[in-house]
mmCIF file of C-alpha atoms in Angstrom:
data_model
loop_
_atom_site.group_PDB
_atom_site.id
_atom_site.type_symbol
_atom_site.label_atom_id
_atom_site.label_comp_id
_atom_site.label_asym_id
_atom_site.label_seq_id
_atom_site.Cartn_x
_atom_site.Cartn_y
_atom_site.Cartn_z
ATOM 1 C CA ARG Y 29 -1.000 17.868 -3.793
ATOM 2 C CA PHE Y 30 -1.063 21.274 -2.071
ATOM 3 C CA VAL Y 31 2.731 21.331 -1.939
ATOM 4 C CA GLN Y 32 3.067 20.200 -5.559
ATOM 5 C CA ALA Y 33 0.593 22.844 -6.743
ATOM 6 C CA VAL Y 34 2.350 25.612 -4.801
ATOM 7 C CA TYR Y 35 5.796 24.743 -6.127
ATOM 8 C CA ALA Y 36 4.705 23.883 -9.680
ATOM 9 C CA ASN Y 37 2.804 27.133 -10.040
ATOM 10 C CA GLY Y 38 5.398 29.269 -8.257
ATOM 11 C CA ILE Y 39 2.902 30.610 -5.704
ATOM 12 C CA LYS Y 40 5.564 32.288 -3.562
ATOM 13 C CA GLU Y 41 3.224 33.544 -0.848
ATOM 14 C CA TYR Y 42 2.525 29.900 0.065
ATOM 15 C CA PHE Y 43 6.098 28.562 -0.109
ATOM 16 C CA GLU Y 44 6.594 28.775 3.654
ATOM 17 C CA LYS Y 45 3.241 27.111 4.389
ATOM 18 C CA ALA Y 46 4.026 24.367 1.879
ATOM 19 C CA LYS Y 47 7.390 23.805 3.543
ATOM 20 C CA ILE Y 48 5.736 23.553 6.983
ATOM 21 C CA TYR Y 49 3.025 21.236 5.644
ATOM 22 C CA LEU Y 50 5.617 18.953 4.073
ATOM 23 C CA ALA Y 51 7.550 18.810 7.362
ATOM 24 C CA ILE Y 52 4.365 17.862 9.237
ATOM 25 C CA CYS Y 53 3.621 15.128 6.676
ATOM 26 C CA GLN Y 54 7.133 13.751 7.023
ATOM 27 C CA LYS Y 55 6.812 13.678 10.816
ATOM 28 C CA ALA Y 56 3.473 11.850 10.574
ATOM 29 C CA LEU Y 57 4.874 9.261 8.159
ATOM 30 C CA GLN Y 58 7.976 8.685 10.284
ATOM 31 C CA ILE Y 59 5.802 7.538 13.211
ATOM 32 C CA HIS Y 60 5.339 4.212 11.404
ATOM 33 C CA ASN Y 61 8.781 3.908 9.845
ATOM 34 C CA HIS Y 62 10.709 2.508 12.803
ATOM 35 C CA ASP Y 63 12.533 -0.806 12.646
ATOM 36 C CA ARG Y 64 10.193 -2.139 15.370
ATOM 37 C CA ASP Y 65 7.319 -1.611 12.909
ATOM 38 C CA TRP Y 66 8.991 -3.510 10.075
ATOM 39 C CA ALA Y 67 9.358 -7.207 9.245
ATOM 40 C CA ASP Y 68 11.860 -8.523 6.704
ATOM 41 C CA LEU Y 69 10.081 -11.510 5.164
ATOM 42 C CA GLY Y 70 12.553 -12.785 2.598
ATOM 43 C CA PRO Y 71 15.078 -11.608 0.024
ATOM 44 C CA GLY Y 72 13.925 -8.214 -1.233
ATOM 45 C CA ARG Y 73 10.608 -8.534 0.619
ATOM 46 C CA GLY Y 74 9.150 -7.095 3.794
ATOM 47 C CA TYR Y 75 6.056 -5.523 5.269
ATOM 48 C CA TYR Y 76 5.024 -3.041 7.891
ATOM 49 C CA LYS Y 77 3.693 -4.247 11.214
ATOM 50 C CA GLY Y 78 0.956 -2.714 13.315
ATOM 51 C CA ALA Y 79 2.254 -0.267 15.904
ATOM 52 C CA PRO Y 80 3.034 -2.007 19.191
ATOM 53 C CA TYR Y 81 0.742 0.312 21.151
ATOM 54 C CA GLY Y 82 -2.188 -1.576 22.590
ATOM 55 C CA MET Y 83 -0.413 -4.958 22.611
ATOM 56 C CA GLY Y 84 -2.941 -7.549 23.779
ATOM 57 C CA ILE Y 85 -5.829 -5.145 23.158
ATOM 58 C CA ILE Y 86 -5.600 -4.322 19.443
ATOM 59 C CA ASP Y 87 -5.420 -7.409 17.223
ATOM 60 C CA VAL Y 88 -2.906 -5.962 14.740
ATOM 61 C CA ALA Y 89 -0.440 -4.602 17.319
ATOM 62 C CA GLY Y 90 3.044 -5.913 16.557
ATOM 63 C CA LYS Y 91 1.830 -8.191 13.732
ATOM 64 C CA VAL Y 92 2.369 -7.906 9.986
ATOM 65 C CA GLU Y 93 -0.373 -5.500 8.872
ATOM 66 C CA MET Y 94 -3.308 -5.871 6.505
ATOM 67 C CA PRO Y 95 -2.579 -4.936 2.872
ATOM 68 C CA ASN Y 96 -5.210 -2.194 2.627
ATOM 69 C CA ARG Y 97 -3.651 -0.245 5.511
ATOM 70 C CA VAL Y 98 -0.083 -0.770 4.332
ATOM 71 C CA HIS Y 99 -0.845 0.225 0.745
ATOM 72 C CA ALA Y 100 -2.504 3.481 1.833
ATOM 73 C CA TYR Y 101 0.572 4.200 3.962
ATOM 74 C CA ILE Y 102 3.180 3.333 1.331
ATOM 75 C CA MET Y 103 1.307 5.402 -1.248
ATOM 76 C CA ALA Y 104 1.566 8.399 1.100
ATOM 77 C CA CYS Y 105 5.265 7.595 1.624
ATOM 78 C CA GLY Y 106 5.831 7.418 -2.116
ATOM 79 C CA LEU Y 107 4.094 10.753 -2.619
ATOM 80 C CA TYR Y 108 6.233 12.291 0.115
ATOM 81 C CA ASP Y 109 9.435 10.980 -1.474
ATOM 82 C CA CYS Y 110 8.344 12.361 -4.849
ATOM 83 C CA ILE Y 111 7.402 15.819 -3.600
ATOM 84 C CA ALA Y 112 10.327 16.174 -1.175
ATOM 85 C CA GLU Y 113 12.714 14.642 -3.716
ATOM 86 C CA THR Y 114 14.022 12.109 -1.207
ATOM 87 C CA PHE Y 115 14.331 8.337 -1.193
ATOM 88 C CA ILE Y 116 13.575 7.766 2.490
ATOM 89 C CA TYR Y 117 10.853 5.185 1.889
ATOM 90 C CA ARG Y 118 11.724 3.718 -1.527
ATOM 91 C CA LYS Y 119 13.375 0.459 -0.412
ATOM 92 C CA ARG Y 120 10.587 -0.436 1.999
ATOM 93 C CA ILE Y 121 7.889 0.466 -0.514
ATOM 94 C CA GLU Y 122 9.486 -1.864 -3.068
ATOM 95 C CA LYS Y 123 9.814 -4.628 -0.470
ATOM 96 C CA CYS Y 124 6.131 -4.247 0.489
ATOM 97 C CA LEU Y 125 5.035 -4.464 -3.136
ATOM 98 C CA ARG Y 126 7.166 -7.572 -3.682
ATOM 99 C CA GLN Y 127 5.802 -9.178 -0.510
ATOM 100 C CA PHE Y 128 2.219 -8.480 -1.487
ATOM 101 C CA LYS Y 129 2.874 -10.117 -4.838
ATOM 102 C CA THR Y 130 3.705 -13.379 -3.013
ATOM 103 C CA TRP Y 131 0.257 -13.289 -1.379
ATOM 104 C CA LEU Y 132 -1.618 -13.019 -4.675
ATOM 105 C CA ARG Y 133 -3.494 -16.111 -5.835
ATOM 106 C CA TYR Y 134 -4.509 -16.575 -9.456
ATOM 107 C CA ASP Y 135 -8.048 -17.475 -10.508
ATOM 108 C CA PRO Y 136 -7.910 -18.684 -14.148
ATOM 109 C CA PHE Y 137 -11.707 -18.530 -14.558
ATOM 110 C CA PHE Y 138 -11.736 -14.739 -14.089
ATOM 111 C CA ALA Y 139 -8.073 -14.208 -15.070
ATOM 112 C CA ALA Y 140 -7.917 -12.364 -11.753
ATOM 113 C CA TYR Y 141 -5.925 -12.216 -8.582
ATOM 114 C CA TYR Y 142 -7.352 -12.562 -5.120
ATOM 115 C CA TRP Y 143 -5.750 -12.462 -1.698
ATOM 116 C CA SER Y 144 -6.500 -12.810 1.958
ATOM 117 C CA TYR Y 145 -7.765 -9.813 3.890
ATOM 118 C CA TRP Y 146 -4.918 -10.387 6.363
ATOM 119 C CA PRO Y 147 -2.467 -12.862 4.796
ATOM 120 C CA SER Y 148 -0.065 -13.099 7.723
ATOM 121 C CA GLU Y 149 -2.880 -14.057 10.108
ATOM 122 C CA TYR Y 150 -5.610 -15.661 7.959
ATOM 123 C CA GLY Y 151 -3.403 -17.446 5.445
ATOM 124 C CA GLU Y 152 -5.385 -19.034 2.611
ATOM 125 C CA LYS Y 153 -8.811 -17.961 3.890
ATOM 126 C CA GLY Y 154 -10.641 -14.763 4.710
ATOM 127 C CA TRP Y 155 -10.477 -13.434 1.162
ATOM 128 C CA GLU Y 156 -10.527 -9.697 0.577
ATOM 129 C CA ASP Y 157 -13.868 -7.952 0.154
ATOM 130 C CA ILE Y 158 -14.365 -5.343 -2.561
ATOM 131 C CA SER Y 159 -14.092 -2.216 -0.409
ATOM 132 C CA HIS Y 160 -10.792 -3.260 1.171
ATOM 133 C CA ALA Y 161 -9.540 -4.566 -2.170
ATOM 134 C CA GLN Y 162 -10.066 -1.109 -3.633
ATOM 135 C CA LEU Y 163 -7.832 0.445 -0.970
ATOM 136 C CA THR Y 164 -5.151 -2.166 -1.534
ATOM 137 C CA MET Y 165 -5.203 -1.881 -5.321
ATOM 138 C CA PHE Y 166 -5.401 1.914 -5.378
ATOM 139 C CA GLY Y 167 -2.133 2.228 -3.464
ATOM 140 C CA LEU Y 168 -0.398 -0.352 -5.626
ATOM 141 C CA ILE Y 169 -1.641 1.037 -8.933
ATOM 142 C CA TYR Y 170 -0.968 4.658 -7.945
ATOM 143 C CA LEU Y 171 2.606 3.778 -7.008
ATOM 144 C CA HIS Y 172 3.026 1.984 -10.340
ATOM 145 C CA HIS Y 173 1.441 4.525 -12.681
ATOM 146 C CA ASN Y 174 2.249 7.812 -10.975
ATOM 147 C CA LEU Y 175 5.449 7.221 -9.040
ATOM 148 C CA GLY Y 176 7.369 4.695 -11.134
ATOM 149 C CA TYR Y 177 7.331 1.617 -8.897
ATOM 150 C CA ARG Y 178 7.492 -1.085 -11.562
ATOM 151 C CA ILE Y 179 7.225 -4.242 -9.451
ATOM 152 C CA TYR Y 180 4.165 -5.533 -11.307
ATOM 153 C CA SER Y 181 3.976 -6.483 -14.983
ATOM 154 C CA LEU Y 182 1.205 -5.444 -17.351
ATOM 155 C CA GLU Y 183 -0.230 -8.955 -16.983
ATOM 156 C CA ASP Y 184 -0.259 -8.540 -13.186
ATOM 157 C CA LEU Y 185 -2.047 -5.194 -13.489
ATOM 158 C CA LEU Y 186 -4.672 -6.662 -15.826
ATOM 159 C CA ARG Y 187 -5.279 -9.505 -13.379
ATOM 160 C CA LEU Y 188 -5.652 -6.981 -10.572
ATOM 161 C CA ALA Y 189 -8.153 -5.043 -12.697
ATOM 162 C CA ASN Y 190 -10.117 -8.285 -13.137
ATOM 163 C CA THR Y 191 -10.268 -8.752 -9.371
ATOM 164 C CA ALA Y 192 -13.387 -6.575 -9.201
ATOM 165 C CA LYS Y 193 -15.143 -8.882 -11.688
ATOM 166 C CA LYS Y 194 -14.166 -11.901 -9.626
ATOM 167 C CA ILE Y 195 -15.351 -10.445 -6.350
ATOM 168 C CA ILE Y 196 -18.601 -9.057 -7.746
ATOM 169 C CA ASN Y 197 -19.463 -12.145 -9.840
ATOM 170 C CA ASP Y 198 -18.428 -14.826 -7.365
ATOM 171 C CA ALA Y 199 -21.721 -16.602 -6.566
ATOM 172 C CA VAL Y 200 -20.163 -18.615 -3.743
ATOM 173 C CA TYR Y 201 -18.831 -15.540 -1.936
ATOM 174 C CA PRO Y 202 -20.924 -12.521 -2.977
ATOM 175 C CA PRO Y 203 -19.396 -9.081 -2.412
ATOM 176 C CA LEU Y 204 -19.352 -7.707 1.099
ATOM 177 C CA VAL Y 205 -20.419 -4.192 0.180
#
């Protein structure tokens, strides 16, 4: 936002700092954008993996990551692409959003979606708690509404909005807040 504000408002005395800041952001994002940290999971789908550092020590190392972490990362990547006017991350962001969509499960009672906290490891169990769900949905919805990633339909977005009702009102599995 700093970079956007500087450029949008023509604050010339900060142009150089904004340029440096943007370069630092790009370098930080690139740390996780290596092929070793990516898994193609089907036609037009894929997901980021946990960095291989700490293999055997950190449970996510080298495995397909948890949605909340990936969605925070791809939102930052989408913001970078928008501000820097590049398309470095676009294909992988779209693939992540498509992959996440395959992990969504529909609950007709609440007209809501739910998903596993770590779908690639927990499968059809270990459902997302409300705090992690917020991180996951914020990235997805921000990419949709602010950056033009139209992977999800209006119906999908309404079901995602109803997820909070499902998690909060689910008597069998009360919220983990």
